[in-house]
PDB file of C-alpha atoms in Angstrom:
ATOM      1  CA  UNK A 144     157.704 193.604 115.704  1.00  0.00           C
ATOM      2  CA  UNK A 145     156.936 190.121 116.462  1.00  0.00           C
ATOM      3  CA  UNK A 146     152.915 189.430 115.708  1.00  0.00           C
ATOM      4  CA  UNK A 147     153.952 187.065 112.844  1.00  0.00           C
ATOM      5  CA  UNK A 148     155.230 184.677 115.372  1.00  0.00           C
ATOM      6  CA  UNK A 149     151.679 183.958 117.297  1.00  0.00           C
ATOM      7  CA  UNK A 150     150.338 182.591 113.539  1.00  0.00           C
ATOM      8  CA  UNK A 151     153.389 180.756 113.031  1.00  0.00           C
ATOM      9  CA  UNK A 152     153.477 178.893 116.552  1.00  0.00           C
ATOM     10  CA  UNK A 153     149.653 177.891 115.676  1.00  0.00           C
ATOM     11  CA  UNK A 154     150.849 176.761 111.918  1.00  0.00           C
ATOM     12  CA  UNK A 155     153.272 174.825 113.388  1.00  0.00           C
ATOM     13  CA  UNK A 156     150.669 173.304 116.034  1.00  0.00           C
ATOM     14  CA  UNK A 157     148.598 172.879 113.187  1.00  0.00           C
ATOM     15  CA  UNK A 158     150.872 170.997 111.055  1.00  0.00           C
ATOM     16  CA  UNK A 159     151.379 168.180 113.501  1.00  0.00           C
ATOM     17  CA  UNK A 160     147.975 167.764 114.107  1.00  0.00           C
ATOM     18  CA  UNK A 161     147.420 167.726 110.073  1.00  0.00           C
ATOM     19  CA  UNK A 162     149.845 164.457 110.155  1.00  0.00           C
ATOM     20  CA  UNK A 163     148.445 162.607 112.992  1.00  0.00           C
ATOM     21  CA  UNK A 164     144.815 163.077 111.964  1.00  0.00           C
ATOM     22  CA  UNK A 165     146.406 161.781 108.305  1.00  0.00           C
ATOM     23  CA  UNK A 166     148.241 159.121 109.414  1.00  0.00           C
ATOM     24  CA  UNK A 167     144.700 158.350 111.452  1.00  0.00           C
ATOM     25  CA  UNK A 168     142.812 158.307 108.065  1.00  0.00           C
ATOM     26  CA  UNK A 169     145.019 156.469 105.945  1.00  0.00           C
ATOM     27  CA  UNK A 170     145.042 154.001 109.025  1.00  0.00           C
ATOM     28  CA  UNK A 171     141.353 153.664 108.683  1.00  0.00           C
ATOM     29  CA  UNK A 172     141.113 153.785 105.143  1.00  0.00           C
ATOM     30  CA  UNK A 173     143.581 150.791 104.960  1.00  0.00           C
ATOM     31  CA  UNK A 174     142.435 149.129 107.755  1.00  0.00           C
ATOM     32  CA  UNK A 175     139.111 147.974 105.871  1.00  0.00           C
ATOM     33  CA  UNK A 176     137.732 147.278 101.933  1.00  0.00           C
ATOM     34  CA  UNK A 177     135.022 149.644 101.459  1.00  0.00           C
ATOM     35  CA  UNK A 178     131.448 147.568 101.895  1.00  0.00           C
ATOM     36  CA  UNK A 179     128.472 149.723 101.954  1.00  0.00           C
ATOM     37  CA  UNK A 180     127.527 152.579 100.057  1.00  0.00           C
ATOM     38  CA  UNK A 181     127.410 155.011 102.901  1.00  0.00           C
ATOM     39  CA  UNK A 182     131.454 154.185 103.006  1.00  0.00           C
ATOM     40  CA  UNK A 183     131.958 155.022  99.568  1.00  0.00           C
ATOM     41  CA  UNK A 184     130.038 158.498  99.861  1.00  0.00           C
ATOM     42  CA  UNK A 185     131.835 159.055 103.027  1.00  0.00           C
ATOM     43  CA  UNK A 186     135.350 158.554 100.365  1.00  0.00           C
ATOM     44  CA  UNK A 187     133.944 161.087  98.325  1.00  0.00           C
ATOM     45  CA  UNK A 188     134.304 164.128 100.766  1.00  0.00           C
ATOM     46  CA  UNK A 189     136.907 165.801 101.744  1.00  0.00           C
ATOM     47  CA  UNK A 190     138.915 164.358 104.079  1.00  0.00           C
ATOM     48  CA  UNK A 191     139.532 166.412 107.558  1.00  0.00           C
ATOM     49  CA  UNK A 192     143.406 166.591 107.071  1.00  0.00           C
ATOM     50  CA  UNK A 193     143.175 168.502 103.619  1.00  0.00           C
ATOM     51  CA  UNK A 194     140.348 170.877 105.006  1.00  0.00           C
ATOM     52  CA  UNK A 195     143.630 171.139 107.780  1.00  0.00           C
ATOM     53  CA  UNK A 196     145.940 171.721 105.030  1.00  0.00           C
ATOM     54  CA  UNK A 197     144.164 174.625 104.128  1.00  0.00           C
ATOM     55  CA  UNK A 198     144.189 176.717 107.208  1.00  0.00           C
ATOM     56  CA  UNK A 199     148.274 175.032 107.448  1.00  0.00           C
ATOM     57  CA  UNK A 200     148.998 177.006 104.331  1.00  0.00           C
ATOM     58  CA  UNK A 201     147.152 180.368 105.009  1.00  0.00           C
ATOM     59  CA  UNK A 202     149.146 180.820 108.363  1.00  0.00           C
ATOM     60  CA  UNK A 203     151.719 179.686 106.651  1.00  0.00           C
ATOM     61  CA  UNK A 204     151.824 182.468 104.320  1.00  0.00           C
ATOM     62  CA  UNK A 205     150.401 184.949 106.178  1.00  0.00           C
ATOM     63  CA  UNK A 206     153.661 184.451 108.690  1.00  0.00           C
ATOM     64  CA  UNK A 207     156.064 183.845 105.552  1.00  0.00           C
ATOM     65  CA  UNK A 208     155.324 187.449 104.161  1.00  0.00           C
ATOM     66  CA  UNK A 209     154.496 189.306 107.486  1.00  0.00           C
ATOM     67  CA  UNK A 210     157.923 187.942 108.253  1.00  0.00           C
ATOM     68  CA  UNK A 211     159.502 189.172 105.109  1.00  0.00           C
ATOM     69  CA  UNK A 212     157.983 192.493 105.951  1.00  0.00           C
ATOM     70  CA  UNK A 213     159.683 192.858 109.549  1.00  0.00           C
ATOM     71  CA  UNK A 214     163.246 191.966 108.026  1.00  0.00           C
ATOM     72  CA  UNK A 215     162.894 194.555 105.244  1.00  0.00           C
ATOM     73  CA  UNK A 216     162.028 197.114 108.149  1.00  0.00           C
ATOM     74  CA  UNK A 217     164.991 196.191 109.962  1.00  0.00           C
ATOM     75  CA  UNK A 218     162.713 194.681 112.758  1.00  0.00           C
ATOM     76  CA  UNK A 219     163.997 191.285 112.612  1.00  0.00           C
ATOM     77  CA  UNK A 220     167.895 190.863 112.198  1.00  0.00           C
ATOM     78  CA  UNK A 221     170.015 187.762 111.066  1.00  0.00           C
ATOM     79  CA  UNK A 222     171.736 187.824 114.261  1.00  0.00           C
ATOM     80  CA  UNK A 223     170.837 186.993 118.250  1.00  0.00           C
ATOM     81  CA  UNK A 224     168.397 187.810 119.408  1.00  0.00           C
ATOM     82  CA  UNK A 225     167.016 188.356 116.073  1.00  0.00           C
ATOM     83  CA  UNK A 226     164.337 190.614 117.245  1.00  0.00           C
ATOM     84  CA  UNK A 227     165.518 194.421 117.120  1.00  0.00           C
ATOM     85  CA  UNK A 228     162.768 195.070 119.782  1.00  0.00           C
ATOM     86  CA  UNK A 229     164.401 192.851 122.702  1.00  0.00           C
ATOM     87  CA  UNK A 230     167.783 194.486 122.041  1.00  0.00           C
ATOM     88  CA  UNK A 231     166.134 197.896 122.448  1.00  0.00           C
ATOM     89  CA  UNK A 232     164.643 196.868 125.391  1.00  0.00           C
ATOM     90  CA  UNK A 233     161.285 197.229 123.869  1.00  0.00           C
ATOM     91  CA  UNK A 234     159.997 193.996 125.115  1.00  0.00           C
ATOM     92  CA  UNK A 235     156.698 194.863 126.654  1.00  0.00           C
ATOM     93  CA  UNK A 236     155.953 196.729 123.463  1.00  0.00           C
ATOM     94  CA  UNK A 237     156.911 193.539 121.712  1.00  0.00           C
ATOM     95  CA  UNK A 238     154.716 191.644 123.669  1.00  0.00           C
ATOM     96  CA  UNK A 239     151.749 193.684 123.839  1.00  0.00           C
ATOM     97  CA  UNK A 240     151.764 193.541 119.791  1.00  0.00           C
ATOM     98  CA  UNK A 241     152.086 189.910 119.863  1.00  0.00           C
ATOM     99  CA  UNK A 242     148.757 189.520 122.304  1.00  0.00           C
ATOM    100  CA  UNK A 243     146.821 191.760 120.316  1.00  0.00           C
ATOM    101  CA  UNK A 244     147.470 191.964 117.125  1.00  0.00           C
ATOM    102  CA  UNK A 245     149.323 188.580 116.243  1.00  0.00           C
ATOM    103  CA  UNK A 246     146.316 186.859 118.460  1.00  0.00           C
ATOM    104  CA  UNK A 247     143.651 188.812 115.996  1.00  0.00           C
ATOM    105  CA  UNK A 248     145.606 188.005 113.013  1.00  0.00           C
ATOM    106  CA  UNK A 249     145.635 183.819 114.067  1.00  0.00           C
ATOM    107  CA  UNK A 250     141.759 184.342 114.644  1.00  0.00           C
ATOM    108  CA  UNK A 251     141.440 186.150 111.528  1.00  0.00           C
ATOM    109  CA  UNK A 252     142.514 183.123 109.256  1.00  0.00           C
ATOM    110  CA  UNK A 253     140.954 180.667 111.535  1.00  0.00           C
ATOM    111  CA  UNK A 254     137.791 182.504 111.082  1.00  0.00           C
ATOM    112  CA  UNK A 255     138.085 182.861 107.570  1.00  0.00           C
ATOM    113  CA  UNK A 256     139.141 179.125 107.363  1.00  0.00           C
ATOM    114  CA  UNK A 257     136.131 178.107 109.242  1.00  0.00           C
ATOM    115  CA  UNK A 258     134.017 180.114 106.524  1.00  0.00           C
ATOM    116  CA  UNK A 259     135.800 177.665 103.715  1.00  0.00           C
ATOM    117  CA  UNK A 260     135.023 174.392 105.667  1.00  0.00           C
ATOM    118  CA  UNK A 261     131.335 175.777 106.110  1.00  0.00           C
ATOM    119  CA  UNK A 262     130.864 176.488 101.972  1.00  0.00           C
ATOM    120  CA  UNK A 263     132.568 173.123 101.484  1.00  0.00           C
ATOM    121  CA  UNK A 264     130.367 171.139 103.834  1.00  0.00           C
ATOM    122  CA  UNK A 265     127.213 172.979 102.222  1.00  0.00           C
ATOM    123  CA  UNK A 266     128.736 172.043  98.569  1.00  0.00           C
ATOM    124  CA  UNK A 267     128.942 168.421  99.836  1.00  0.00           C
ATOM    125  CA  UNK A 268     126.164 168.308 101.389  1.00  0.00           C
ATOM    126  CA  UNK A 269     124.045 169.520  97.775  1.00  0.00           C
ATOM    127  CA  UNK A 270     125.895 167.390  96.315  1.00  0.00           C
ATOM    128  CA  UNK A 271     125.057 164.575  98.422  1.00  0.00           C
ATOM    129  CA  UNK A 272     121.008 165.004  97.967  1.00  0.00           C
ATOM    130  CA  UNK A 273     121.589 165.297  94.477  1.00  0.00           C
ATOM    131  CA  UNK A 274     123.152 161.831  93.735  1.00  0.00           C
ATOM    132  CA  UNK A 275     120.619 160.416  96.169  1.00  0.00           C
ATOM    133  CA  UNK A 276     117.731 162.089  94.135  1.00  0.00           C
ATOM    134  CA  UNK A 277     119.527 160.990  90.580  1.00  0.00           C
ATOM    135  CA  UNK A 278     119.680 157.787  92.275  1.00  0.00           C
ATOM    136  CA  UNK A 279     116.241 157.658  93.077  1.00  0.00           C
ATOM    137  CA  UNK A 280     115.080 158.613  89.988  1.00  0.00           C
ATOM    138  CA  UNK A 281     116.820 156.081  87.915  1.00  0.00           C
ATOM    139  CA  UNK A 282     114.973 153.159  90.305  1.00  0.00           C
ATOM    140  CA  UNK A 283     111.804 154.099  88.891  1.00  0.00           C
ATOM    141  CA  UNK A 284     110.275 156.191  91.566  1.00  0.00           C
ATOM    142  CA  UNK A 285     108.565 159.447  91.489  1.00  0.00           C
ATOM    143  CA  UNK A 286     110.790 162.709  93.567  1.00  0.00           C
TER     144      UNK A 286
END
């Protein structure tokens, strides 16, 4: 009936906090020159606010189709109150559905989100040890 709108009220959460932590970085970033080389392998990660972007554009989705699929059931209606479920005094129902299934939905692509950050952090982080070892081994010494 209405679980699509629990993962679109966290996309939209998520969105603003996507722009602030942006506007944070580019703030930073601009803020000073890069001077050490710890700075410039910190540049070569991800940044926070695309890892954001990500989950931003799963729930985004995920609420753009589930959406979809209540208007072609009828469930959702182009005119107030847009929900068939209030107007058939099936609000309880409604709500119910949103609690449980539109909350295990949201923690479903947060979850799965979290998984992506986790295998990206773990690429980095290989990555990481092997420029330091390639760097080590072009100074001469033994790995």
């Amino acid at each position: 009936m209405a679980c699509f709108t629990v993962p679109a009220a966290e996309a939209i959460i998520t969105t603003i906090a996507e722009q602030i932590i942006k506007s944070r970085e580019n703030k930073k970033a601009l803020s000073g020159a890069v001077s050490t080389k710890a700075d410039s392998e910190q540049n070569s990660k991800i940044s926070f606010s695309t890892k954001l972007g990500w989950l931003n554009k799963l729930l985004w989705g995920g609420s753009a189709l589930l959406a979809f699929e209540h208007v072609w059931h009828g469930e959702v209606v182009p005119f107030f109150p847009f929900l068939t479920a209030v107007e058939n005094g099936e609000t309880s129902e409604m709500l119910h559905e949103m609690a449980t299934t539109g909350v295990c939905m949201a923690l479903i692509v947060t979850a799965v989100w979290g998984i992506m950050v986790g295998v990206v952090s773990l690429i980095e982080k290989s990555s990481e040890n092997k420029n330091k070892a390639s760097s080590i081994n072009a100074a001469g010494s033994v790995v």
